[in-house]
Short mmCIF file of C-alpha atoms in Angstrom, two decimals:
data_model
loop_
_atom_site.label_atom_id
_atom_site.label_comp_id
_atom_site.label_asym_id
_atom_site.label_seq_id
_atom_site.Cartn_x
_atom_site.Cartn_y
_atom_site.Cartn_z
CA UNK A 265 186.24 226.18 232.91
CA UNK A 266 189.08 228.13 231.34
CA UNK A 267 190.11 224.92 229.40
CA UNK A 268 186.87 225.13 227.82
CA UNK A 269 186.53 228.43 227.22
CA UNK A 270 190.19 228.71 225.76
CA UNK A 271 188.93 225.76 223.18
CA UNK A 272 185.38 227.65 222.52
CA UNK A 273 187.24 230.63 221.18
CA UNK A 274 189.60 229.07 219.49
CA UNK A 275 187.00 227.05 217.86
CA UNK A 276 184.87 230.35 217.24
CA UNK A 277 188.18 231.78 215.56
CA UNK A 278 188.69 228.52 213.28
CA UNK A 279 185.38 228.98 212.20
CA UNK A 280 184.77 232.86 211.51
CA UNK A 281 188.40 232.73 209.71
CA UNK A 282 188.41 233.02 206.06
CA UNK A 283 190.63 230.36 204.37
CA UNK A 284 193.73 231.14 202.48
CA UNK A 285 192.99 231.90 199.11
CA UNK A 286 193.18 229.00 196.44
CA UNK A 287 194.67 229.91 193.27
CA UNK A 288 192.79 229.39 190.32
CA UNK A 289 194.31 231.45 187.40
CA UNK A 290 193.70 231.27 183.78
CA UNK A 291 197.26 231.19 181.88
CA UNK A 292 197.53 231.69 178.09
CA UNK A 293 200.61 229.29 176.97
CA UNK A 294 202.34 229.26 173.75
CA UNK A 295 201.30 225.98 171.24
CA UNK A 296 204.83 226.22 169.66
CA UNK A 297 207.21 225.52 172.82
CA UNK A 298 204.50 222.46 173.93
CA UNK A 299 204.03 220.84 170.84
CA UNK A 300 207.43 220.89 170.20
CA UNK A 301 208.04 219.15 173.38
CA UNK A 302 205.02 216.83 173.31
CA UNK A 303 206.40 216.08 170.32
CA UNK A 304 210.28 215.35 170.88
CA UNK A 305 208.74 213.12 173.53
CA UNK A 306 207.57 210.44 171.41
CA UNK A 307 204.38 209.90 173.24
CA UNK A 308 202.10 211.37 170.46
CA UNK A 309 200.92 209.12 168.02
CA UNK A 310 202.51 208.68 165.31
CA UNK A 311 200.60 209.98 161.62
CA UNK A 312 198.74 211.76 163.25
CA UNK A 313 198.65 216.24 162.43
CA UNK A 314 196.97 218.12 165.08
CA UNK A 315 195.82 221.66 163.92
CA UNK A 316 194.38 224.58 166.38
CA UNK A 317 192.06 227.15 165.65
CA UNK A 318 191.36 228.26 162.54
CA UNK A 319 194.39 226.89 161.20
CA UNK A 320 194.07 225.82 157.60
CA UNK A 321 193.93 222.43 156.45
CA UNK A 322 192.85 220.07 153.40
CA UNK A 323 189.14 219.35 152.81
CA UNK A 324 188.76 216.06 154.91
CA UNK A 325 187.91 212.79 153.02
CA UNK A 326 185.76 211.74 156.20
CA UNK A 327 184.73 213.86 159.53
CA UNK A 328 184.64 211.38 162.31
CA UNK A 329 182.58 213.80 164.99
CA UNK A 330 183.55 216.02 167.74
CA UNK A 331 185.99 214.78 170.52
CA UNK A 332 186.43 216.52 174.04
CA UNK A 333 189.53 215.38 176.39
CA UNK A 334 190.28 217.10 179.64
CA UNK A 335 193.44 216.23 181.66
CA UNK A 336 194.57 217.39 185.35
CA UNK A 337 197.77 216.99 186.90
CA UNK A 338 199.71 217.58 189.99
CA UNK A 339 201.18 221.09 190.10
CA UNK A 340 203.57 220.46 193.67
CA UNK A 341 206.95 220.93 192.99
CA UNK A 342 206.05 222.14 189.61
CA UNK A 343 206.48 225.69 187.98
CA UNK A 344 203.17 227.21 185.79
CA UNK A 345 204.81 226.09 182.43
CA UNK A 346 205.92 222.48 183.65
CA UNK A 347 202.86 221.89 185.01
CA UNK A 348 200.62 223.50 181.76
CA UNK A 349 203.14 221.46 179.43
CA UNK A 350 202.47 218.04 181.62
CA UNK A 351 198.69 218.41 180.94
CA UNK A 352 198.93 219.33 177.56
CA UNK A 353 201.02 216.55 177.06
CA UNK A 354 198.51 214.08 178.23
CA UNK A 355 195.38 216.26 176.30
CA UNK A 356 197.27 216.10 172.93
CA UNK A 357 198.10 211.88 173.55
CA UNK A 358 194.43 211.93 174.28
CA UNK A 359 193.36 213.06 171.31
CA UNK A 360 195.85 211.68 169.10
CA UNK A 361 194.98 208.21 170.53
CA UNK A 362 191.42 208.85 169.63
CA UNK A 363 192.47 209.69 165.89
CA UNK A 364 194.19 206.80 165.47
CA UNK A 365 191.52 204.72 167.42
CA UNK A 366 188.81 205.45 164.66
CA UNK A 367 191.49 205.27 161.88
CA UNK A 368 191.94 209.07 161.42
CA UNK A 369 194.80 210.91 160.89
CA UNK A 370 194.07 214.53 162.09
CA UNK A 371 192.54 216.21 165.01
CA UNK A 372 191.08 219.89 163.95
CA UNK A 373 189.78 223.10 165.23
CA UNK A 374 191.21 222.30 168.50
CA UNK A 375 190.03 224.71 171.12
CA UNK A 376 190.55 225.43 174.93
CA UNK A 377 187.38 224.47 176.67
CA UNK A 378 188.48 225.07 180.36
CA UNK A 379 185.65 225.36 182.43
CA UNK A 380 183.12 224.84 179.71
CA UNK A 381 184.23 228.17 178.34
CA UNK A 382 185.74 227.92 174.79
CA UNK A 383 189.08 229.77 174.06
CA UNK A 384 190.61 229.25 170.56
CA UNK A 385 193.60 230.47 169.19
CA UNK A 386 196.45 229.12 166.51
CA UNK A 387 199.34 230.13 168.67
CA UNK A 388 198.07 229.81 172.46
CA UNK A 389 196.04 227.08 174.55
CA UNK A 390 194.68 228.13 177.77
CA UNK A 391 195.68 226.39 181.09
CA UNK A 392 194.23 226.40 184.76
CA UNK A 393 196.24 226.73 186.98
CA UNK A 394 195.77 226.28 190.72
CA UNK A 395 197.48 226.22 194.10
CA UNK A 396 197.60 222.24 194.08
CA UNK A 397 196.72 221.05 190.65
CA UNK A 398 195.77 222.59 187.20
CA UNK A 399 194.41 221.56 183.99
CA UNK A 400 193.53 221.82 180.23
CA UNK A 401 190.90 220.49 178.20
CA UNK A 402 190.29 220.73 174.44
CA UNK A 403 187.25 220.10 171.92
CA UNK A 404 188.29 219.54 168.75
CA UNK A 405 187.19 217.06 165.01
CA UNK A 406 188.51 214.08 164.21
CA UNK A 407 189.18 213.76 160.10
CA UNK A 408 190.63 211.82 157.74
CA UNK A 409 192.99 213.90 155.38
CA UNK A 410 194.11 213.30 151.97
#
């Protein structure tokens, strides 16, 4: 009988315990240091100019329609900025490979869009970032440019 009760509180403890609390923070990362990375990577495609924001560009021959990419990743073993830089890697091959898919040669007006809520800036992307695993996703417009 003490056997079982022993296992019926510890069961009623399990249970009425809150969990641990998962991380799931929002982190604002510079453009400049991960571009320039995704970039002396050689895993973006090549002729193809991304451009984020409101960041000016020429009047596009041809407008190819929105595009939307989001990418996870592992964070274990990784800091915040490794792990933001990783996915951002993989968003901005994503869309790049997308350009060149439909014969474009720029991806526009990219945006943050983690979570379905838009962030947009020319000098910062916006990165989840989570006890296990973390994200980014971007919206964007694929063009043509003179």
């Amino acid at each position: 009988m003490n056997k079982m009760l022993s296992a019926l509180i510890a069961t009623c403890i399990t249970l009425s315990s809150t969990p641990a609390d998962a991380r799931d923070t929002r982190l604002k990362m510079p453009i400049a240091s991960a571009m320039s990375k995704a970039q002396s990577s050689g895993k973006l495609p090549q002729g193809v100019r991304f451009f984020f924001g409101s960041q000016k560009f020429a009047s596009p021959s041809r407008s190819l329609g929105p595009v939307t990419t989001s990418r996870k990743t592992n964070f274990f073993n990784k800091s915040d900025s490794e792990g933001c830089e990783w996915t951002f890697l993989s968003a901005m091959m994503a869309l790049g490979e997308r350009a060149r898919a439909l014969g474009a040669n720029a991806v526009v007006g990219i945006r943050s869009n983690y979570r379905n809520q838009e962030f947009s800036s020319e000098t910062e992307y916006e990165c989840g970032a989570g006890a296990v695993s973390g994200g980014v996703a971007f919206k964007a417009e694929i063009v043509t440019l003179p």
